mmCIF file of N, CA and C in Angstrom:
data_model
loop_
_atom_site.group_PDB
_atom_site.id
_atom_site.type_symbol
_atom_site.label_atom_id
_atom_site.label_comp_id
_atom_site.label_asym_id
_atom_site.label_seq_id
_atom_site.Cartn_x
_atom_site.Cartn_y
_atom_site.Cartn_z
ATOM 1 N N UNK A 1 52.783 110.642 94.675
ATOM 2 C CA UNK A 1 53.676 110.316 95.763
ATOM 3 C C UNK A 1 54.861 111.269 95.726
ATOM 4 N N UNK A 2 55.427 111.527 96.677
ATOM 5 C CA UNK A 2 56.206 112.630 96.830
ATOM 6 C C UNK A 2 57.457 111.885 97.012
ATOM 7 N N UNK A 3 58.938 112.496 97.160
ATOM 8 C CA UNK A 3 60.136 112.097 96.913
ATOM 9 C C UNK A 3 60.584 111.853 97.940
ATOM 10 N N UNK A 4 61.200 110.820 98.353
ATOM 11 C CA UNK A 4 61.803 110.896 99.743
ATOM 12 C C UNK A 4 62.728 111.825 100.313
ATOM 13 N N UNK A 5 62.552 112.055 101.269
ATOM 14 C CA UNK A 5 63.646 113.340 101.224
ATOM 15 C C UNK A 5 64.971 112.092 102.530
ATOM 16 N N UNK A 6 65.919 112.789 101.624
ATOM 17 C CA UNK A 6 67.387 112.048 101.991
ATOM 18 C C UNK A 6 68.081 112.710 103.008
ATOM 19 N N UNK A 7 67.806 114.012 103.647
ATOM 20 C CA UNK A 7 68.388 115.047 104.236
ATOM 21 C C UNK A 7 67.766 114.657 105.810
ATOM 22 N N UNK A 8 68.737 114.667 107.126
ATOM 23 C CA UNK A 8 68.116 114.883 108.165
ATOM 24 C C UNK A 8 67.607 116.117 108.378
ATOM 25 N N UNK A 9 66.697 116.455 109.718
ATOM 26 C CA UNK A 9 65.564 117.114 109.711
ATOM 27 C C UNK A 9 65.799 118.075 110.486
ATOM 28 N N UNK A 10 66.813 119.353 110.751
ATOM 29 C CA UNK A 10 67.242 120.191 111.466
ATOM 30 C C UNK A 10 67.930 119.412 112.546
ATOM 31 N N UNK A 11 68.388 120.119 113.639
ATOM 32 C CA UNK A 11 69.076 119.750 114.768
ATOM 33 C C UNK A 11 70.765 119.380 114.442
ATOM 34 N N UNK A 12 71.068 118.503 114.778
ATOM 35 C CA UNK A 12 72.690 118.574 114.219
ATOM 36 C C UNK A 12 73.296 118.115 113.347
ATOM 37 N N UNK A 13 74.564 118.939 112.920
ATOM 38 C CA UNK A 13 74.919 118.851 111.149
ATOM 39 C C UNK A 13 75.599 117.329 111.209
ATOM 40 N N UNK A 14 76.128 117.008 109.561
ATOM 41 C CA UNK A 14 76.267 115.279 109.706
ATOM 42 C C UNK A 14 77.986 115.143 110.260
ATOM 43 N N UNK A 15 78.643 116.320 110.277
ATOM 44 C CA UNK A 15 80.005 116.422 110.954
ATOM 45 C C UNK A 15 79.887 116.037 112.703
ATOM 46 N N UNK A 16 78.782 116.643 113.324
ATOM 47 C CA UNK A 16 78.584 116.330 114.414
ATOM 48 C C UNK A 16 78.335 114.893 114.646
ATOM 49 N N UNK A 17 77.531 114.735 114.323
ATOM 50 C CA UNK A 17 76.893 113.144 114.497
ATOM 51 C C UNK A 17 78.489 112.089 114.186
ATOM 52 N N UNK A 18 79.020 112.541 113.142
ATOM 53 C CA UNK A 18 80.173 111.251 112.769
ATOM 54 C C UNK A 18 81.059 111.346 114.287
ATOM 55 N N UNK A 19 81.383 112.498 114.541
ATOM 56 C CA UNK A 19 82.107 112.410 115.871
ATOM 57 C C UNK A 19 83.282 113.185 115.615
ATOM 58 N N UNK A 20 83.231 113.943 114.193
ATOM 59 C CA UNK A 20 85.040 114.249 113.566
ATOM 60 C C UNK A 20 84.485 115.554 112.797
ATOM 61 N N UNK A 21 85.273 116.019 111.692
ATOM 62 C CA UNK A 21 85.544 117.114 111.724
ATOM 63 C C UNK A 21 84.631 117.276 110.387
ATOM 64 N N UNK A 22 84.739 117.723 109.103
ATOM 65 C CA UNK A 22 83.587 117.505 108.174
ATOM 66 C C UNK A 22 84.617 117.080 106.975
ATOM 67 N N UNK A 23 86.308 117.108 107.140
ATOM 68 C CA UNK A 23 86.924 116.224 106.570
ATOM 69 C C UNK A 23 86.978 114.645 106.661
ATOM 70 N N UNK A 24 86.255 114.357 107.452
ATOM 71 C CA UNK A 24 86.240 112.539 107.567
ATOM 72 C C UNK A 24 86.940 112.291 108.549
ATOM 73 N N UNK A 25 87.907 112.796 109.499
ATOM 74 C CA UNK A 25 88.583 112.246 110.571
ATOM 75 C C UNK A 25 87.765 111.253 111.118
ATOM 76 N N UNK A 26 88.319 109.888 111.570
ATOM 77 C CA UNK A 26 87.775 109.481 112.104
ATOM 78 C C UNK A 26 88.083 109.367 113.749
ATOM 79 N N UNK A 27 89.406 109.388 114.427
ATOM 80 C CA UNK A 27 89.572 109.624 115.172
ATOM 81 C C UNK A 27 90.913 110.223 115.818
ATOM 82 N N UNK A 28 91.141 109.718 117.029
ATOM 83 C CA UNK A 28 92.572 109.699 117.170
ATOM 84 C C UNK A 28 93.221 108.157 117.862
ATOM 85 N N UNK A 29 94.467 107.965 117.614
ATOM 86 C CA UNK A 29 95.371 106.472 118.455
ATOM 87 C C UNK A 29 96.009 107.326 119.275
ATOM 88 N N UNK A 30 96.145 106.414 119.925
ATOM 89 C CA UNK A 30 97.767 106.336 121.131
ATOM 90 C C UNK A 30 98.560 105.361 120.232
ATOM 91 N N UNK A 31 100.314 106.322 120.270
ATOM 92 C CA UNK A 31 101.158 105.519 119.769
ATOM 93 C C UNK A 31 102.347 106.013 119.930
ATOM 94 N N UNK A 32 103.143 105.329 120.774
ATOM 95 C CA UNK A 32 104.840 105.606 121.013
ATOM 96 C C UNK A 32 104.552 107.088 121.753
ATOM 97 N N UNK A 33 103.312 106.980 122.865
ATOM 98 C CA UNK A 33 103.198 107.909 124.023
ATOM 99 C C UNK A 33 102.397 109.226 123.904
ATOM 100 N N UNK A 34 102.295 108.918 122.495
ATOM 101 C CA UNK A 34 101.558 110.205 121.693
ATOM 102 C C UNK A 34 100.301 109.898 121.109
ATOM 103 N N UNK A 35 99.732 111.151 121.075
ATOM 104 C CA UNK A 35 98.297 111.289 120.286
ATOM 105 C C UNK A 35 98.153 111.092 118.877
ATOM 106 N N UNK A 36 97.663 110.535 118.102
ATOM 107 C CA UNK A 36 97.740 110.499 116.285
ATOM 108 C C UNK A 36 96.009 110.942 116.225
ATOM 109 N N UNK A 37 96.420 111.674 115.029
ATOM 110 C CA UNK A 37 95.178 112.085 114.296
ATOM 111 C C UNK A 37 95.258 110.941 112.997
ATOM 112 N N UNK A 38 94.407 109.868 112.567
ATOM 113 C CA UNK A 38 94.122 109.175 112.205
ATOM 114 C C UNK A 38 92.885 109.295 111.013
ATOM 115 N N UNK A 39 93.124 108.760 109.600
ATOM 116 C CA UNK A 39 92.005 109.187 108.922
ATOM 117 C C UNK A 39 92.191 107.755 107.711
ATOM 118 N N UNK A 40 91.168 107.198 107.421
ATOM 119 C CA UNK A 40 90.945 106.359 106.995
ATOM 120 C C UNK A 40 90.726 106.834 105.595
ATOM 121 N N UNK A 41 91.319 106.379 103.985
ATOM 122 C CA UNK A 41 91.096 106.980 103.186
ATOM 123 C C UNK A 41 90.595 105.900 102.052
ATOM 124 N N UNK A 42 89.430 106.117 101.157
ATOM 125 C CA UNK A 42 88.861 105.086 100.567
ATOM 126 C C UNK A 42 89.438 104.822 99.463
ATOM 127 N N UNK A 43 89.029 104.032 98.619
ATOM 128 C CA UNK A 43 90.239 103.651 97.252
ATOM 129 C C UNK A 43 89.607 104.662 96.279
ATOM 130 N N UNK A 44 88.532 105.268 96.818
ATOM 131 C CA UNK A 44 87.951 106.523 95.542
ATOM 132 C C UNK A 44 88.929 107.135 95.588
ATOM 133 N N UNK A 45 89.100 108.129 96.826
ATOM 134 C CA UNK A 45 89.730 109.142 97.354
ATOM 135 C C UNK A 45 90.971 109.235 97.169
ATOM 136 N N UNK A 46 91.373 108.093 96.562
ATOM 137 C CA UNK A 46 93.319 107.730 96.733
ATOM 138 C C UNK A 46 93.297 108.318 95.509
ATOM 139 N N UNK A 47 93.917 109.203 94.881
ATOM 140 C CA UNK A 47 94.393 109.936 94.019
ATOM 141 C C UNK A 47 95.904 109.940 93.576
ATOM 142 N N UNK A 48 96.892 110.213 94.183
ATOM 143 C CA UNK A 48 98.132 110.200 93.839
ATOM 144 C C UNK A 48 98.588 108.851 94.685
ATOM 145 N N UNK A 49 99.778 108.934 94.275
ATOM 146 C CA UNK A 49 100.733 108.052 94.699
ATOM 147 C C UNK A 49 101.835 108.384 96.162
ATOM 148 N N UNK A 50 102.149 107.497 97.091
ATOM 149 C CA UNK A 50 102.687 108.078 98.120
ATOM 150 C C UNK A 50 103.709 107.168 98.813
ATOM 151 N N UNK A 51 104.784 106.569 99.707
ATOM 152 C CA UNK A 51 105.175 106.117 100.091
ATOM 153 C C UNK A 51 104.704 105.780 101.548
ATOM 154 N N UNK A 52 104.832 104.094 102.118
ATOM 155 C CA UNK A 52 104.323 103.895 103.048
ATOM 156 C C UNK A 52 105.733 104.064 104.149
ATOM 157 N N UNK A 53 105.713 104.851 105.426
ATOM 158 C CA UNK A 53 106.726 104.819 106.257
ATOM 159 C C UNK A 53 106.514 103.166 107.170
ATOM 160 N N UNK A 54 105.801 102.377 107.061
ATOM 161 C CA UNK A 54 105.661 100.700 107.520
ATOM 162 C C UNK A 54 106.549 99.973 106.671
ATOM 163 N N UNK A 55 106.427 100.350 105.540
ATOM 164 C CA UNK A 55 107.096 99.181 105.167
ATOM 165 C C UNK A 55 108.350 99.822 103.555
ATOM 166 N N UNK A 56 107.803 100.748 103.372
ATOM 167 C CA UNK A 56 108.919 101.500 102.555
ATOM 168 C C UNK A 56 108.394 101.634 100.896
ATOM 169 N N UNK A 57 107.203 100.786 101.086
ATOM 170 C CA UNK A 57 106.894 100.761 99.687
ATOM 171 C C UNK A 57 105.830 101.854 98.958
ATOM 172 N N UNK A 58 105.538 101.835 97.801
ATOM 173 C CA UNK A 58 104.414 102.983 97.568
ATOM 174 C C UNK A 58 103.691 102.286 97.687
ATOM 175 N N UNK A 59 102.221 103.120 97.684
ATOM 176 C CA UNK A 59 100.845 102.819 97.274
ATOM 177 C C UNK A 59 100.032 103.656 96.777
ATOM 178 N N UNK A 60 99.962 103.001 95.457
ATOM 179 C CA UNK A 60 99.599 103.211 94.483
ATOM 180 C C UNK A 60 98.359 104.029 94.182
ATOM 181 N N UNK A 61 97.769 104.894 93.525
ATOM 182 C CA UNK A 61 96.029 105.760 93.298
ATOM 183 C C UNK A 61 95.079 104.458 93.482
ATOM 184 N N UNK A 62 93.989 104.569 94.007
ATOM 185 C CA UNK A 62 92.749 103.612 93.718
ATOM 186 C C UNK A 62 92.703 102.877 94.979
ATOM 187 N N UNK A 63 94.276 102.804 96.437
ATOM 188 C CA UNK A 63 94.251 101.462 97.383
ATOM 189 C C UNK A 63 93.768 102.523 98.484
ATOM 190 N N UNK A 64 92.702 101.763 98.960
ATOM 191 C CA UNK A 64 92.898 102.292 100.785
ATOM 192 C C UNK A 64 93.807 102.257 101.620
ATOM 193 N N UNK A 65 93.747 103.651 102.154
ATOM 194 C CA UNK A 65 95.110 103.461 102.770
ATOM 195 C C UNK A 65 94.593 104.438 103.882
ATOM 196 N N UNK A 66 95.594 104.847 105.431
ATOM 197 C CA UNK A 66 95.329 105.256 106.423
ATOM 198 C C UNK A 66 96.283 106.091 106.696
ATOM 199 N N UNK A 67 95.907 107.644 106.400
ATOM 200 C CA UNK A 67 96.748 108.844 106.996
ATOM 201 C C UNK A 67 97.001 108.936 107.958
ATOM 202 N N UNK A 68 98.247 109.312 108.926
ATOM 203 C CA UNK A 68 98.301 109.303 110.492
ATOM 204 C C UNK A 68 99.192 110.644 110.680
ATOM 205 N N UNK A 69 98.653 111.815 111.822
ATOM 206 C CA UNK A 69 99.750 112.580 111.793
ATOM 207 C C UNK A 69 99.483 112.835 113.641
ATOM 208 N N UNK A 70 100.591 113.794 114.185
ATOM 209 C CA UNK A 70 100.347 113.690 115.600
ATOM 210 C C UNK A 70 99.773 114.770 115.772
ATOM 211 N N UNK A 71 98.713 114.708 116.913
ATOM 212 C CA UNK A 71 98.031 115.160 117.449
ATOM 213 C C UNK A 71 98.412 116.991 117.318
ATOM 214 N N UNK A 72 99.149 117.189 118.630
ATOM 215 C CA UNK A 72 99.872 118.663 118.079
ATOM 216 C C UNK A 72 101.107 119.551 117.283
ATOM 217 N N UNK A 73 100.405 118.973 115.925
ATOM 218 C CA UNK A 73 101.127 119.216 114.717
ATOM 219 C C UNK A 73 100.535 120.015 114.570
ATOM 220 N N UNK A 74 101.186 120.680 112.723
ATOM 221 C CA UNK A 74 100.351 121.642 112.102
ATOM 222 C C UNK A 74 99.773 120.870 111.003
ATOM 223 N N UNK A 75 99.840 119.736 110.483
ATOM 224 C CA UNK A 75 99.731 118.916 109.707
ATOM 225 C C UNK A 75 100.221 118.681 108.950
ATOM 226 N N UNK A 76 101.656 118.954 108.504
ATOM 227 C CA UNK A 76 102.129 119.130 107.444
ATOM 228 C C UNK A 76 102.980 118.042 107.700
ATOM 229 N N UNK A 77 103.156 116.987 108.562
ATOM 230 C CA UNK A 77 104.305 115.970 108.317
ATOM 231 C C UNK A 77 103.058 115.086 108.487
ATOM 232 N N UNK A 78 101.655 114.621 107.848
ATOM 233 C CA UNK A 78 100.776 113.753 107.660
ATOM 234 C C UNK A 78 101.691 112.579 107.093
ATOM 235 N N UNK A 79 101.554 111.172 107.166
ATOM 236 C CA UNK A 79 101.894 110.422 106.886
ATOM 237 C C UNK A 79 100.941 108.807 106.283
ATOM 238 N N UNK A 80 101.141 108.369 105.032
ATOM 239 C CA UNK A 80 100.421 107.765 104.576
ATOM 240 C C UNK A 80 101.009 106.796 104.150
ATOM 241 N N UNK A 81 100.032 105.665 105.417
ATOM 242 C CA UNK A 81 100.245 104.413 105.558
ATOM 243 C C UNK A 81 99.227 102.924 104.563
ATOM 244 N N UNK A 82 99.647 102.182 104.730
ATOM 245 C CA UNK A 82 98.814 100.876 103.847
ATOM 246 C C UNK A 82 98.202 100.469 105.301
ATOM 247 N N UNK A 83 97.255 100.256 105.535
ATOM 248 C CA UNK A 83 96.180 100.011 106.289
ATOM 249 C C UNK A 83 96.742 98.736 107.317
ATOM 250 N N UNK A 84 97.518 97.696 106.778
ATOM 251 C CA UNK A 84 98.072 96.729 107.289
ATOM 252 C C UNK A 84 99.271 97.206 108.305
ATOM 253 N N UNK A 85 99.561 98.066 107.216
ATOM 254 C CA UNK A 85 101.346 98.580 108.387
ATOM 255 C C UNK A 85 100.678 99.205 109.301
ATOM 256 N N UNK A 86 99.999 100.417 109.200
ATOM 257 C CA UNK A 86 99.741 101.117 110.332
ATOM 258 C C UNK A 86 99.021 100.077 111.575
ATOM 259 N N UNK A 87 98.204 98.976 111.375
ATOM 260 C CA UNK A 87 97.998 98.669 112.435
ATOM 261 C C UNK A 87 98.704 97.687 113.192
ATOM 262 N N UNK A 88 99.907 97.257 112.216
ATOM 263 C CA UNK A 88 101.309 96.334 112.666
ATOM 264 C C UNK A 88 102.059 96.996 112.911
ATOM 265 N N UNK A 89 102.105 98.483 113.244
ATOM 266 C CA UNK A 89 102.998 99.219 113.562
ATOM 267 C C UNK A 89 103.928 99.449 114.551
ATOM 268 N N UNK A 90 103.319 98.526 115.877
ATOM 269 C CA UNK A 90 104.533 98.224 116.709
ATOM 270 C C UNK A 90 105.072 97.070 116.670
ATOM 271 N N UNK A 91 104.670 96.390 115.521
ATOM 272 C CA UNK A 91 105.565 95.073 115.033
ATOM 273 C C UNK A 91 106.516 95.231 114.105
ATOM 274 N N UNK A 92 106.576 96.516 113.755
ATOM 275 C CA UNK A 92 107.039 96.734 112.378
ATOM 276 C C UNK A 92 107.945 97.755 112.575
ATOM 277 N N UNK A 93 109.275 98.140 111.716
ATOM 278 C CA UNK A 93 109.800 98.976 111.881
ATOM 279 C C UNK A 93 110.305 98.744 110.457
ATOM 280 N N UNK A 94 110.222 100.257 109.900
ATOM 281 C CA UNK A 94 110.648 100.731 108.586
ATOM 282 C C UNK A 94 112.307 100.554 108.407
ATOM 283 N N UNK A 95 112.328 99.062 107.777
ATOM 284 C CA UNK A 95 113.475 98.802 107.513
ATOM 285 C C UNK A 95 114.253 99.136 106.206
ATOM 286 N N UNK A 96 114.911 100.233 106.416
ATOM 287 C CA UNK A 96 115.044 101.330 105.062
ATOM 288 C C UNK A 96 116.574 100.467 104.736
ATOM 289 N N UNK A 97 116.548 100.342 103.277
ATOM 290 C CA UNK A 97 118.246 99.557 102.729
ATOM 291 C C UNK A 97 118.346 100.275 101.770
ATOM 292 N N UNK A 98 117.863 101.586 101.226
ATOM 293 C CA UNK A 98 118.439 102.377 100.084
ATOM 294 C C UNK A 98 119.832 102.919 100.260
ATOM 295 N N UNK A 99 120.049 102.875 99.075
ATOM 296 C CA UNK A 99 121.705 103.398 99.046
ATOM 297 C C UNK A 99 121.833 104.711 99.504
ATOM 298 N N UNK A 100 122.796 105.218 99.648
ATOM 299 C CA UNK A 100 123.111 106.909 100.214
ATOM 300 C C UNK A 100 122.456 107.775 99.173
ATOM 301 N N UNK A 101 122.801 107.538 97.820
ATOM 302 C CA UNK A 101 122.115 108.687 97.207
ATOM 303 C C UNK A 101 120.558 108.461 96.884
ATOM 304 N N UNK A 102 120.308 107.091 96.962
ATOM 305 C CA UNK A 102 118.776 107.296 96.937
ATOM 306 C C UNK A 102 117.581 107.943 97.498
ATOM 307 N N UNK A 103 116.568 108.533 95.967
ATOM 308 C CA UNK A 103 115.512 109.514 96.827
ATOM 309 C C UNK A 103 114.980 109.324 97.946
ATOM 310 N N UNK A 104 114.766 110.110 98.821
ATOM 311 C CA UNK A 104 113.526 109.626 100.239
ATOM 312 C C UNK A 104 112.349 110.484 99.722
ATOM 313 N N UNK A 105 111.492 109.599 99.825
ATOM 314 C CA UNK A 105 109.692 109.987 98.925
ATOM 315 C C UNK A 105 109.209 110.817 100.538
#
């Protein structure tokens, strides 16, 4: 008996078919009038540590969490959210109470 083969069978690559780019994008939102590039990130994938702009807190290596940046950016102000804030996000507003000299992550 021969091995199954796991690979589709010519015709289009698996970036096409997902609908996104061959980084995982999954799509884009509308939000506050604008386009977001949107990317869903798994608790494998979570590697470092980052601050959430929803709610102010980190999150931590290992949590799923949801990158959001706008549409015509260069990508470099990506922003990484806890999965909950970003989609409470027009309920929510980053209620920042750090002191003056405290770091901004």
């Amino acid at each position: 008996m021969s091995p199954r083969r796991n690979r589709p069978r010519g015709g289009e690559k698996p970036a096409e078919r997902a609908g996104g780019s061959r980084f995982g994008l999954d799509g884009t939102e509308e939000w506050r009038g604008e386009e977001w590039y949107v990317r869903r990130i798994s608790g494998g994938a979570a590697a470092k540590h980052y601050r959430c702009p929803g709610c102010d807190q980190e999150i931590p290596p290992g949590v799923p969490h949801v990158v959001a940046w706008q549409r015509y950016s260069d990508g470099d102000d990506r922003r990484h959210w806890h999965s909950a804030c970003w989609n409470a996000r027009d309920r929510r507003s980053a209620r920042l109470q750090r002191s003056r000299n405290a770091p901004r992550y």
